[in-house]
mmCIF file with all atom_site columns, C-alpha atoms in Angstrom:
data_model
loop_
_atom_site.group_PDB
_atom_site.id
_atom_site.type_symbol
_atom_site.label_atom_id
_atom_site.label_alt_id
_atom_site.label_comp_id
_atom_site.label_asym_id
_atom_site.label_entity_id
_atom_site.label_seq_id
_atom_site.pdbx_PDB_ins_code
_atom_site.Cartn_x
_atom_site.Cartn_y
_atom_site.Cartn_z
_atom_site.occupancy
_atom_site.B_iso_or_equiv
_atom_site.pdbx_formal_charge
_atom_site.auth_seq_id
_atom_site.auth_comp_id
_atom_site.auth_asym_id
_atom_site.auth_atom_id
_atom_site.pdbx_PDB_model_num
ATOM 1   C CA . MET A 1 1   ? 0.213   0.050  -0.054  1.00 0.00 ? 1493 MET A CA 1
ATOM 2   C CA . ILE A 1 2   ? 1.482   3.463  -0.986  1.00 0.00 ? 1494 ILE A CA 1
ATOM 3   C CA . ASP A 1 3   ? 2.000   5.595  2.101   1.00 0.00 ? 1495 ASP A CA 1
ATOM 4   C CA . SER A 1 4   ? 0.687   8.906  1.140   1.00 0.00 ? 1496 SER A CA 1
ATOM 5   C CA . LYS A 1 5   ? 2.623   10.923 4.172   1.00 0.00 ? 1497 LYS A CA 1
ATOM 6   C CA . MET A 1 6   ? 5.670   9.324  2.623   1.00 0.00 ? 1498 MET A CA 1
ATOM 7   C CA . ILE A 1 7   ? 5.002   10.602 -1.105  1.00 0.00 ? 1499 ILE A CA 1
ATOM 8   C CA . GLU A 1 8   ? 4.417   13.766 0.513   1.00 0.00 ? 1500 GLU A CA 1
ATOM 9   C CA . ARG A 1 9   ? 7.770   14.049 2.202   1.00 0.00 ? 1501 ARG A CA 1
ATOM 10  C CA . ILE A 1 10  ? 9.475   12.982 -0.961  1.00 0.00 ? 1502 ILE A CA 1
ATOM 11  C CA . VAL A 1 11  ? 7.706   15.719 -3.182  1.00 0.00 ? 1503 VAL A CA 1
ATOM 12  C CA . GLU A 1 12  ? 8.684   18.299 -0.303  1.00 0.00 ? 1504 GLU A CA 1
ATOM 13  C CA . GLU A 1 13  ? 12.494  17.189 -0.351  1.00 0.00 ? 1505 GLU A CA 1
ATOM 14  C CA . ILE A 1 14  ? 12.663  17.454 -4.364  1.00 0.00 ? 1506 ILE A CA 1
ATOM 15  C CA . ILE A 1 15  ? 11.036  20.754 -4.298  1.00 0.00 ? 1507 ILE A CA 1
ATOM 16  C CA . SER A 1 16  ? 13.659  22.200 -1.694  1.00 0.00 ? 1508 SER A CA 1
ATOM 17  C CA . GLN A 1 17  ? 16.350  20.583 -3.501  1.00 0.00 ? 1509 GLN A CA 1
ATOM 18  C CA . VAL A 1 18  ? 15.504  22.416 -6.931  1.00 0.00 ? 1510 VAL A CA 1
ATOM 19  C CA . GLU A 1 19  ? 14.824  25.856 -5.112  1.00 0.00 ? 1511 GLU A CA 1
ATOM 20  C CA . THR A 1 20  ? 18.469  25.531 -3.649  1.00 0.00 ? 1512 THR A CA 1
ATOM 21  C CA . GLY A 1 21  ? 20.050  24.543 -6.687  1.00 0.00 ? 1513 GLY A CA 1
ATOM 22  C CA . HIS A 1 22  ? 20.809  26.562 -9.905  1.00 0.00 ? 1514 HIS A CA 1
ATOM 23  C CA . PHE A 1 23  ? 17.318  26.193 -11.422 1.00 0.00 ? 1515 PHE A CA 1
ATOM 24  C CA . LYS A 1 24  ? 14.484  28.222 -10.243 1.00 0.00 ? 1516 LYS A CA 1
ATOM 25  C CA . TYR A 1 25  ? 10.992  28.751 -11.729 1.00 0.00 ? 1517 TYR A CA 1
ATOM 26  C CA . LYS A 1 26  ? 10.212  32.061 -13.146 1.00 0.00 ? 1518 LYS A CA 1
ATOM 27  C CA . PRO A 1 27  ? 6.735   32.704 -14.308 1.00 0.00 ? 1519 PRO A CA 1
ATOM 28  C CA . SER A 1 28  ? 6.338   34.588 -17.706 1.00 0.00 ? 1520 SER A CA 1
ATOM 29  C CA . LEU A 1 29  ? 5.579   38.099 -18.032 1.00 0.00 ? 1521 LEU A CA 1
ATOM 30  C CA . LEU A 1 30  ? 4.726   39.707 -21.273 1.00 0.00 ? 1522 LEU A CA 1
ATOM 31  C CA . VAL A 1 31  ? 6.325   43.271 -21.225 1.00 0.00 ? 1523 VAL A CA 1
ATOM 32  C CA . MET A 1 32  ? 5.086   46.129 -23.329 1.00 0.00 ? 1524 MET A CA 1
ATOM 33  C CA . TYR A 1 33  ? 7.271   49.310 -23.403 1.00 0.00 ? 1525 TYR A CA 1
ATOM 34  C CA . ASN A 1 34  ? 8.233   52.002 -25.657 1.00 0.00 ? 1526 ASN A CA 1
ATOM 35  C CA . GLU A 1 35  ? 11.539  51.032 -27.652 1.00 0.00 ? 1527 GLU A CA 1
ATOM 36  C CA . THR A 1 36  ? 12.615  54.599 -27.852 1.00 0.00 ? 1528 THR A CA 1
ATOM 37  C CA . LYS A 1 37  ? 13.185  54.884 -23.964 1.00 0.00 ? 1529 LYS A CA 1
ATOM 38  C CA . ASN A 1 38  ? 16.036  53.530 -22.133 1.00 0.00 ? 1530 ASN A CA 1
ATOM 39  C CA . LEU A 1 39  ? 14.562  51.146 -20.189 1.00 0.00 ? 1531 LEU A CA 1
ATOM 40  C CA . GLU A 1 40  ? 17.589  48.457 -19.924 1.00 0.00 ? 1532 GLU A CA 1
ATOM 41  C CA . ASP A 1 41  ? 17.727  48.885 -16.052 1.00 0.00 ? 1533 ASP A CA 1
ATOM 42  C CA . ASP A 1 42  ? 13.952  48.180 -15.568 1.00 0.00 ? 1534 ASP A CA 1
ATOM 43  C CA . LEU A 1 43  ? 14.079  45.147 -17.752 1.00 0.00 ? 1535 LEU A CA 1
ATOM 44  C CA . HIS A 1 44  ? 17.044  43.946 -15.932 1.00 0.00 ? 1536 HIS A CA 1
ATOM 45  C CA . TYR A 1 45  ? 15.254  44.236 -12.682 1.00 0.00 ? 1537 TYR A CA 1
ATOM 46  C CA . LEU A 1 46  ? 12.315  42.380 -14.158 1.00 0.00 ? 1538 LEU A CA 1
ATOM 47  C CA . GLN A 1 47  ? 14.509  39.369 -15.319 1.00 0.00 ? 1539 GLN A CA 1
ATOM 48  C CA . ARG A 1 48  ? 15.662  38.750 -11.813 1.00 0.00 ? 1540 ARG A CA 1
ATOM 49  C CA . TYR A 1 49  ? 12.061  37.579 -10.883 1.00 0.00 ? 1541 TYR A CA 1
ATOM 50  C CA . TRP A 1 50  ? 10.367  36.886 -14.384 1.00 0.00 ? 1542 TRP A CA 1
ATOM 51  C CA . ASN A 1 51  ? 10.909  34.895 -17.656 1.00 0.00 ? 1543 ASN A CA 1
ATOM 52  C CA . VAL A 1 52  ? 10.368  38.321 -19.550 1.00 0.00 ? 1544 VAL A CA 1
ATOM 53  C CA . ILE A 1 53  ? 8.843   38.182 -22.878 1.00 0.00 ? 1545 ILE A CA 1
ATOM 54  C CA . LYS A 1 54  ? 8.873   41.219 -25.269 1.00 0.00 ? 1546 LYS A CA 1
ATOM 55  C CA . ALA A 1 55  ? 5.431   41.899 -26.656 1.00 0.00 ? 1547 ALA A CA 1
ATOM 56  C CA . ASN A 1 56  ? 4.997   42.579 -30.429 1.00 0.00 ? 1548 ASN A CA 1
ATOM 57  C CA . PRO A 1 57  ? 1.152   42.932 -31.227 1.00 0.00 ? 1549 PRO A CA 1
ATOM 58  C CA . SER A 1 58  ? 2.100   43.263 -34.721 1.00 0.00 ? 1550 SER A CA 1
ATOM 59  C CA . GLU A 1 59  ? 2.562   39.587 -34.746 1.00 0.00 ? 1551 GLU A CA 1
ATOM 60  C CA . GLN A 1 60  ? 0.408   36.338 -33.769 1.00 0.00 ? 1552 GLN A CA 1
ATOM 61  C CA . GLN A 1 61  ? 1.139   36.472 -30.031 1.00 0.00 ? 1553 GLN A CA 1
ATOM 62  C CA . SER A 1 62  ? 0.672   33.173 -28.006 1.00 0.00 ? 1554 SER A CA 1
ATOM 63  C CA . TYR A 1 63  ? -0.859  33.415 -24.514 1.00 0.00 ? 1555 TYR A CA 1
ATOM 64  C CA . THR A 1 64  ? -0.617  29.792 -23.315 1.00 0.00 ? 1556 THR A CA 1
ATOM 65  C CA . ASN A 1 65  ? 2.298   30.097 -20.817 1.00 0.00 ? 1557 ASN A CA 1
ATOM 66  C CA . ILE A 1 66  ? 1.856   33.803 -19.967 1.00 0.00 ? 1558 ILE A CA 1
ATOM 67  C CA . GLN A 1 67  ? 1.154   34.282 -16.297 1.00 0.00 ? 1559 GLN A CA 1
ATOM 68  C CA . GLN A 1 68  ? 0.941   38.048 -16.143 1.00 0.00 ? 1560 GLN A CA 1
ATOM 69  C CA . ALA A 1 69  ? 1.297   41.157 -18.794 1.00 0.00 ? 1561 ALA A CA 1
ATOM 70  C CA . ALA A 1 70  ? 2.866   44.713 -17.773 1.00 0.00 ? 1562 ALA A CA 1
ATOM 71  C CA . PHE A 1 71  ? 2.685   47.846 -19.790 1.00 0.00 ? 1563 PHE A CA 1
ATOM 72  C CA . ILE A 1 72  ? 5.769   49.761 -18.592 1.00 0.00 ? 1564 ILE A CA 1
ATOM 73  C CA . HIS A 1 73  ? 6.172   53.421 -18.502 1.00 0.00 ? 1565 HIS A CA 1
ATOM 74  C CA . VAL A 1 74  ? 2.390   54.211 -19.591 1.00 0.00 ? 1566 VAL A CA 1
ATOM 75  C CA . ASN A 1 75  ? 1.775   57.383 -21.043 1.00 0.00 ? 1567 ASN A CA 1
ATOM 76  C CA . GLN A 1 76  ? -1.405  59.688 -21.124 1.00 0.00 ? 1568 GLN A CA 1
ATOM 77  C CA . ASP A 1 77  ? -2.289  58.203 -24.711 1.00 0.00 ? 1569 ASP A CA 1
ATOM 78  C CA . THR A 1 78  ? -2.125  54.736 -23.579 1.00 0.00 ? 1570 THR A CA 1
ATOM 79  C CA . LEU A 1 79  ? -4.087  55.267 -20.482 1.00 0.00 ? 1571 LEU A CA 1
ATOM 80  C CA . VAL A 1 80  ? -7.151  56.943 -22.166 1.00 0.00 ? 1572 VAL A CA 1
ATOM 81  C CA . ARG A 1 81  ? -7.217  54.531 -25.070 1.00 0.00 ? 1573 ARG A CA 1
ATOM 82  C CA . ALA A 1 82  ? -7.175  51.929 -22.740 1.00 0.00 ? 1574 ALA A CA 1
ATOM 83  C CA . ALA A 1 83  ? -10.074 53.227 -20.551 1.00 0.00 ? 1575 ALA A CA 1
ATOM 84  C CA . LEU A 1 84  ? -12.193 54.099 -23.840 1.00 0.00 ? 1576 LEU A CA 1
ATOM 85  C CA . GLY A 1 85  ? -11.646 50.666 -25.265 1.00 0.00 ? 1577 GLY A CA 1
ATOM 86  C CA . LEU A 1 86  ? -9.782  52.075 -28.547 1.00 0.00 ? 1578 LEU A CA 1
ATOM 87  C CA . THR A 1 87  ? -7.605  49.619 -30.575 1.00 0.00 ? 1579 THR A CA 1
ATOM 88  C CA . ASP A 1 88  ? -5.847  51.796 -32.924 1.00 0.00 ? 1580 ASP A CA 1
ATOM 89  C CA . THR A 1 89  ? -2.258  51.759 -31.625 1.00 0.00 ? 1581 THR A CA 1
ATOM 90  C CA . PRO A 1 90  ? -0.051  48.778 -30.842 1.00 0.00 ? 1582 PRO A CA 1
ATOM 91  C CA . GLU A 1 91  ? -0.318  49.391 -26.863 1.00 0.00 ? 1583 GLU A CA 1
ATOM 92  C CA . SER A 1 92  ? -4.201  49.410 -27.021 1.00 0.00 ? 1584 SER A CA 1
ATOM 93  C CA . MET A 1 93  ? -4.628  46.650 -29.539 1.00 0.00 ? 1585 MET A CA 1
ATOM 94  C CA . LEU A 1 94  ? -2.390  44.565 -27.190 1.00 0.00 ? 1586 LEU A CA 1
ATOM 95  C CA . PHE A 1 95  ? -4.690  45.705 -24.502 1.00 0.00 ? 1587 PHE A CA 1
ATOM 96  C CA . SER A 1 96  ? -7.674  44.332 -25.835 1.00 0.00 ? 1588 SER A CA 1
ATOM 97  C CA . GLN A 1 97  ? -5.961  41.153 -26.752 1.00 0.00 ? 1589 GLN A CA 1
ATOM 98  C CA . LEU A 1 98  ? -4.950  40.676 -23.151 1.00 0.00 ? 1590 LEU A CA 1
ATOM 99  C CA . ILE A 1 99  ? -8.390  41.437 -21.883 1.00 0.00 ? 1591 ILE A CA 1
ATOM 100 C CA . TYR A 1 100 ? -9.863  38.734 -24.262 1.00 0.00 ? 1592 TYR A CA 1
ATOM 101 C CA . HIS A 1 101 ? -7.467  36.125 -23.136 1.00 0.00 ? 1593 HIS A CA 1
ATOM 102 C CA . GLU A 1 102 ? -8.190  36.963 -19.534 1.00 0.00 ? 1594 GLU A CA 1
ATOM 103 C CA . ILE A 1 103 ? -4.418  37.601 -18.616 1.00 0.00 ? 1595 ILE A CA 1
ATOM 104 C CA . PRO A 1 104 ? -3.710  39.683 -15.480 1.00 0.00 ? 1596 PRO A CA 1
ATOM 105 C CA . ILE A 1 105 ? -2.509  43.070 -16.601 1.00 0.00 ? 1597 ILE A CA 1
ATOM 106 C CA . ILE A 1 106 ? -0.292  45.558 -14.670 1.00 0.00 ? 1598 ILE A CA 1
ATOM 107 C CA . PHE A 1 107 ? 0.325   49.266 -15.719 1.00 0.00 ? 1599 PHE A CA 1
ATOM 108 C CA . VAL A 1 108 ? 3.404   51.179 -14.514 1.00 0.00 ? 1600 VAL A CA 1
ATOM 109 C CA . LEU A 1 109 ? 2.994   54.690 -15.080 1.00 0.00 ? 1601 LEU A CA 1
ATOM 110 C CA . GLU A 1 110 ? 5.548   57.185 -16.524 1.00 0.00 ? 1602 GLU A CA 1
ATOM 111 C CA . PRO A 1 111 ? 6.755   59.456 -13.540 1.00 0.00 ? 1603 PRO A CA 1
ATOM 112 C CA . SER A 1 112 ? 5.243   62.564 -15.280 1.00 0.00 ? 1604 SER A CA 1
ATOM 113 C CA . LEU A 1 113 ? 1.808   60.898 -15.661 1.00 0.00 ? 1605 LEU A CA 1
ATOM 114 C CA . GLU A 1 114 ? 2.144   59.602 -11.932 1.00 0.00 ? 1606 GLU A CA 1
ATOM 115 C CA . LYS A 1 115 ? 2.852   63.198 -10.874 1.00 0.00 ? 1607 LYS A CA 1
ATOM 116 C CA . LEU A 1 116 ? -0.136  64.461 -12.489 1.00 0.00 ? 1608 LEU A CA 1
ATOM 117 C CA . LEU A 1 117 ? -2.457  62.121 -11.096 1.00 0.00 ? 1609 LEU A CA 1
ATOM 118 C CA . GLN A 1 118 ? -1.242  62.931 -7.575  1.00 0.00 ? 1610 GLN A CA 1
ATOM 119 C CA . ALA A 1 119 ? -1.728  66.563 -8.044  1.00 0.00 ? 1611 ALA A CA 1
ATOM 120 C CA . SER A 1 120 ? -4.117  68.505 -5.885  1.00 0.00 ? 1612 SER A CA 1
ATOM 121 C CA . THR A 1 121 ? -7.364  69.014 -7.416  1.00 0.00 ? 1613 THR A CA 1
ATOM 122 C CA . THR A 1 122 ? -8.171  71.872 -4.755  1.00 0.00 ? 1614 THR A CA 1
ATOM 123 C CA . LEU A 1 123 ? -4.947  73.781 -5.697  1.00 0.00 ? 1615 LEU A CA 1
ATOM 124 C CA . HIS A 1 124 ? -4.363  73.178 -9.444  1.00 0.00 ? 1616 HIS A CA 1
ATOM 125 C CA . LYS A 1 125 ? -5.375  75.518 -12.234 1.00 0.00 ? 1617 LYS A CA 1
ATOM 126 C CA . TYR A 1 126 ? -6.783  72.492 -14.268 1.00 0.00 ? 1618 TYR A CA 1
ATOM 127 C CA . ALA A 1 127 ? -8.333  70.583 -11.395 1.00 0.00 ? 1619 ALA A CA 1
ATOM 128 C CA . VAL A 1 128 ? -11.053 69.286 -13.954 1.00 0.00 ? 1620 VAL A CA 1
ATOM 129 C CA . TYR A 1 129 ? -8.514  67.898 -16.249 1.00 0.00 ? 1621 TYR A CA 1
ATOM 130 C CA . ILE A 1 130 ? -6.658  66.124 -13.445 1.00 0.00 ? 1622 ILE A CA 1
ATOM 131 C CA . LYS A 1 131 ? -10.103 64.813 -12.255 1.00 0.00 ? 1623 LYS A CA 1
ATOM 132 C CA . LYS A 1 132 ? -10.914 63.473 -15.758 1.00 0.00 ? 1624 LYS A CA 1
ATOM 133 C CA . MET A 1 133 ? -7.340  61.871 -16.143 1.00 0.00 ? 1625 MET A CA 1
ATOM 134 C CA . ASN A 1 134 ? -8.069  60.102 -12.597 1.00 0.00 ? 1626 ASN A CA 1
ATOM 135 C CA . ALA A 1 135 ? -11.444 59.133 -13.727 1.00 0.00 ? 1627 ALA A CA 1
ATOM 136 C CA . TYR A 1 136 ? -9.913  57.109 -16.673 1.00 0.00 ? 1628 TYR A CA 1
ATOM 137 C CA . LYS A 1 137 ? -7.320  55.418 -14.308 1.00 0.00 ? 1629 LYS A CA 1
ATOM 138 C CA . GLU A 1 138 ? -10.244 54.491 -12.066 1.00 0.00 ? 1630 GLU A CA 1
ATOM 139 C CA . MET A 1 139 ? -12.238 52.881 -15.228 1.00 0.00 ? 1631 MET A CA 1
ATOM 140 C CA . ILE A 1 140 ? -9.268  50.865 -16.139 1.00 0.00 ? 1632 ILE A CA 1
ATOM 141 C CA . GLU A 1 141 ? -9.006  49.687 -12.338 1.00 0.00 ? 1633 GLU A CA 1
ATOM 142 C CA . LYS A 1 142 ? -12.667 48.643 -12.759 1.00 0.00 ? 1634 LYS A CA 1
ATOM 143 C CA . PHE A 1 143 ? -11.479 46.557 -15.638 1.00 0.00 ? 1635 PHE A CA 1
ATOM 144 C CA . GLY A 1 144 ? -9.199  44.660 -13.006 1.00 0.00 ? 1636 GLY A CA 1
ATOM 145 C CA . VAL A 1 145 ? -6.045  46.008 -13.844 1.00 0.00 ? 1637 VAL A CA 1
ATOM 146 C CA . SER A 1 146 ? -3.702  46.815 -11.231 1.00 0.00 ? 1638 SER A CA 1
ATOM 147 C CA . PHE A 1 147 ? -1.279  50.050 -11.108 1.00 0.00 ? 1639 PHE A CA 1
ATOM 148 C CA . LYS A 1 148 ? 1.982   49.452 -9.536  1.00 0.00 ? 1640 LYS A CA 1
ATOM 149 C CA . VAL A 1 149 ? 5.607   50.713 -9.325  1.00 0.00 ? 1641 VAL A CA 1
ATOM 150 C CA . LEU A 1 150 ? 8.493   48.881 -10.862 1.00 0.00 ? 1642 LEU A CA 1
ATOM 151 C CA . GLU A 1 151 ? 9.548   47.510 -7.735  1.00 0.00 ? 1643 GLU A CA 1
ATOM 152 C CA . GLU A 1 152 ? 6.337   45.792 -6.813  1.00 0.00 ? 1644 GLU A CA 1
ATOM 153 C CA . LEU A 1 153 ? 6.695   43.812 -9.965  1.00 0.00 ? 1645 LEU A CA 1
ATOM 154 C CA . GLN A 1 154 ? 7.378   40.416 -8.112  1.00 0.00 ? 1646 GLN A CA 1
ATOM 155 C CA . PRO A 1 155 ? 5.616   37.187 -8.424  1.00 0.00 ? 1647 PRO A CA 1
ATOM 156 C CA . VAL A 1 156 ? 3.778   36.250 -5.189  1.00 0.00 ? 1648 VAL A CA 1
ATOM 157 C CA . MET A 1 157 ? 5.851   33.598 -4.318  1.00 0.00 ? 1649 MET A CA 1
ATOM 158 C CA . GLN A 1 158 ? 9.100   35.822 -4.028  1.00 0.00 ? 1650 GLN A CA 1
ATOM 159 C CA . SER A 1 159 ? 7.254   38.865 -2.931  1.00 0.00 ? 1651 SER A CA 1
ATOM 160 C CA . SER A 1 160 ? 7.955   40.367 0.542   1.00 0.00 ? 1652 SER A CA 1
ATOM 161 C CA . SER A 1 161 ? 4.789   41.799 0.645   1.00 0.00 ? 1653 SER A CA 1
ATOM 162 C CA . LYS A 1 162 ? 2.643   40.749 3.640   1.00 0.00 ? 1654 LYS A CA 1
ATOM 163 C CA . LYS A 1 163 ? -0.553  42.006 2.222   1.00 0.00 ? 1655 LYS A CA 1
ATOM 164 C CA . LYS A 1 164 ? -1.694  38.598 1.074   1.00 0.00 ? 1656 LYS A CA 1
ATOM 165 C CA . VAL A 1 165 ? -2.891  35.760 3.491   1.00 0.00 ? 1657 VAL A CA 1
ATOM 166 C CA . GLU A 1 166 ? -2.073  32.842 1.155   1.00 0.00 ? 1658 GLU A CA 1
ATOM 167 C CA . PRO A 1 167 ? 1.047   30.879 1.400   1.00 0.00 ? 1659 PRO A CA 1
ATOM 168 C CA . THR A 1 168 ? 4.084   32.239 -0.428  1.00 0.00 ? 1660 THR A CA 1
ATOM 169 C CA . LYS A 1 169 ? 5.767   28.677 -0.605  1.00 0.00 ? 1661 LYS A CA 1
ATOM 170 C CA . THR A 1 170 ? 6.098   26.490 -3.849  1.00 0.00 ? 1662 THR A CA 1
ATOM 171 C CA . LEU A 1 171 ? 4.928   23.510 -2.124  1.00 0.00 ? 1663 LEU A CA 1
ATOM 172 C CA . ILE A 1 172 ? 1.802   23.646 -0.074  1.00 0.00 ? 1664 ILE A CA 1
ATOM 173 C CA . THR A 1 173 ? 1.217   20.737 2.257   1.00 0.00 ? 1665 THR A CA 1
ATOM 174 C CA . GLU A 1 174 ? -0.947  19.194 5.084   1.00 0.00 ? 1666 GLU A CA 1
ATOM 175 C CA . VAL A 1 175 ? 0.752   21.095 7.390   1.00 0.00 ? 1667 VAL A CA 1
ATOM 176 C CA . ASP A 1 176 ? 0.364   24.284 5.627   1.00 0.00 ? 1668 ASP A CA 1
ATOM 177 C CA . ILE A 1 177 ? -3.362  23.940 5.387   1.00 0.00 ? 1669 ILE A CA 1
ATOM 178 C CA . GLU A 1 178 ? -3.499  22.931 9.244   1.00 0.00 ? 1670 GLU A CA 1
ATOM 179 C CA . ASN A 1 179 ? -1.967  26.333 9.994   1.00 0.00 ? 1671 ASN A CA 1
ATOM 180 C CA . PHE A 1 180 ? -3.893  28.202 7.375   1.00 0.00 ? 1672 PHE A CA 1
ATOM 181 C CA . ASN A 1 181 ? -6.260  30.784 8.845   1.00 0.00 ? 1673 ASN A CA 1
ATOM 182 C CA . SER A 1 182 ? -8.329  32.040 6.092   1.00 0.00 ? 1674 SER A CA 1
ATOM 183 C CA . SER A 1 183 ? -11.326 30.778 4.131   1.00 0.00 ? 1675 SER A CA 1
ATOM 184 C CA . GLN A 1 184 ? -9.684  30.865 0.657   1.00 0.00 ? 1676 GLN A CA 1
ATOM 185 C CA . LEU A 1 185 ? -6.486  29.710 -0.665  1.00 0.00 ? 1677 LEU A CA 1
ATOM 186 C CA . ILE A 1 186 ? -4.878  31.023 -3.854  1.00 0.00 ? 1678 ILE A CA 1
ATOM 187 C CA . VAL A 1 187 ? -2.552  28.784 -5.571  1.00 0.00 ? 1679 VAL A CA 1
ATOM 188 C CA . GLU A 1 188 ? -0.435  30.815 -7.864  1.00 0.00 ? 1680 GLU A CA 1
ATOM 189 C CA . PRO A 1 189 ? 1.336   29.498 -10.989 1.00 0.00 ? 1681 PRO A CA 1
ATOM 190 C CA . GLY A 1 190 ? 4.383   27.769 -10.082 1.00 0.00 ? 1682 GLY A CA 1
ATOM 191 C CA . MET A 1 191 ? 3.035   26.270 -6.650  1.00 0.00 ? 1683 MET A CA 1
ATOM 192 C CA . ILE A 1 192 ? 2.018   22.605 -6.009  1.00 0.00 ? 1684 ILE A CA 1
ATOM 193 C CA . ILE A 1 193 ? -0.482  21.476 -3.452  1.00 0.00 ? 1685 ILE A CA 1
ATOM 194 C CA . THR A 1 194 ? -0.345  18.315 -2.207  1.00 0.00 ? 1686 THR A CA 1
ATOM 195 C CA . PRO A 1 195 ? -3.398  16.027 -2.502  1.00 0.00 ? 1687 PRO A CA 1
ATOM 196 C CA . LEU A 1 196 ? -3.184  15.542 1.368   1.00 0.00 ? 1688 LEU A CA 1
ATOM 197 C CA . ALA A 1 197 ? -3.396  19.224 1.492   1.00 0.00 ? 1689 ALA A CA 1
ATOM 198 C CA . ILE A 1 198 ? -6.576  19.527 -0.650  1.00 0.00 ? 1690 ILE A CA 1
ATOM 199 C CA . ASP A 1 199 ? -8.094  16.926 1.444   1.00 0.00 ? 1691 ASP A CA 1
ATOM 200 C CA . LYS A 1 200 ? -7.320  18.645 4.657   1.00 0.00 ? 1692 LYS A CA 1
ATOM 201 C CA . ALA A 1 201 ? -8.650  21.967 2.947   1.00 0.00 ? 1693 ALA A CA 1
ATOM 202 C CA . LYS A 1 202 ? -12.192 20.497 2.110   1.00 0.00 ? 1694 LYS A CA 1
ATOM 203 C CA . GLU A 1 203 ? -12.029 19.001 5.703   1.00 0.00 ? 1695 GLU A CA 1
ATOM 204 C CA . ARG A 1 204 ? -11.557 22.666 7.202   1.00 0.00 ? 1696 ARG A CA 1
ATOM 205 C CA . GLY A 1 205 ? -13.938 24.148 4.421   1.00 0.00 ? 1697 GLY A CA 1
ATOM 206 C CA . ILE A 1 206 ? -11.356 26.439 2.829   1.00 0.00 ? 1698 ILE A CA 1
ATOM 207 C CA . THR A 1 207 ? -11.990 27.119 -0.810  1.00 0.00 ? 1699 THR A CA 1
ATOM 208 C CA . ILE A 1 208 ? -9.177  26.611 -3.172  1.00 0.00 ? 1700 ILE A CA 1
ATOM 209 C CA . SER A 1 209 ? -8.732  28.797 -6.289  1.00 0.00 ? 1701 SER A CA 1
ATOM 210 C CA . PHE A 1 210 ? -5.968  28.226 -9.061  1.00 0.00 ? 1702 PHE A CA 1
#
């Protein structure tokens, strides 16, 4: 008879050896950016955590293995076109394709646009204009798009953020579920949850989302 606990320990040991070796799983991040700008440092930073794939809207893009997509240094034109659902630029066309394929999207605004959106609407001469730009941003957020700074673009497994309650381990075991204190567990790409952990989650009434 197969000892399920022994299998779980073996899997945990294998995962541990993989993580401490030279190979480390990197989820795929599709990146859209303006090639006229020097973003070498930004891309180098992202490559520490992601398998970075350069977006090319003019070609047929495969979304099979894409975990997330990021628009780097988003300008005002892209922001407005995305909010209005226009598809007449490479950026807005890619945005609509990502929406269609249900790929999680992140916007990283260029500094000047970020500064404009944060300007005080009580003191600025063109307060109505600033409110309109913020309305476009809020519309995009309602679509489900996240707005972040570059340093926040890290996979959940490697992020030091304490905002999420789900485990940030690669392997989720029965012990993890026993110590889990939330009603919903989100299993991110790259994570492995053992059969015993799934059984324990059902036993405790924990909903598992992949």
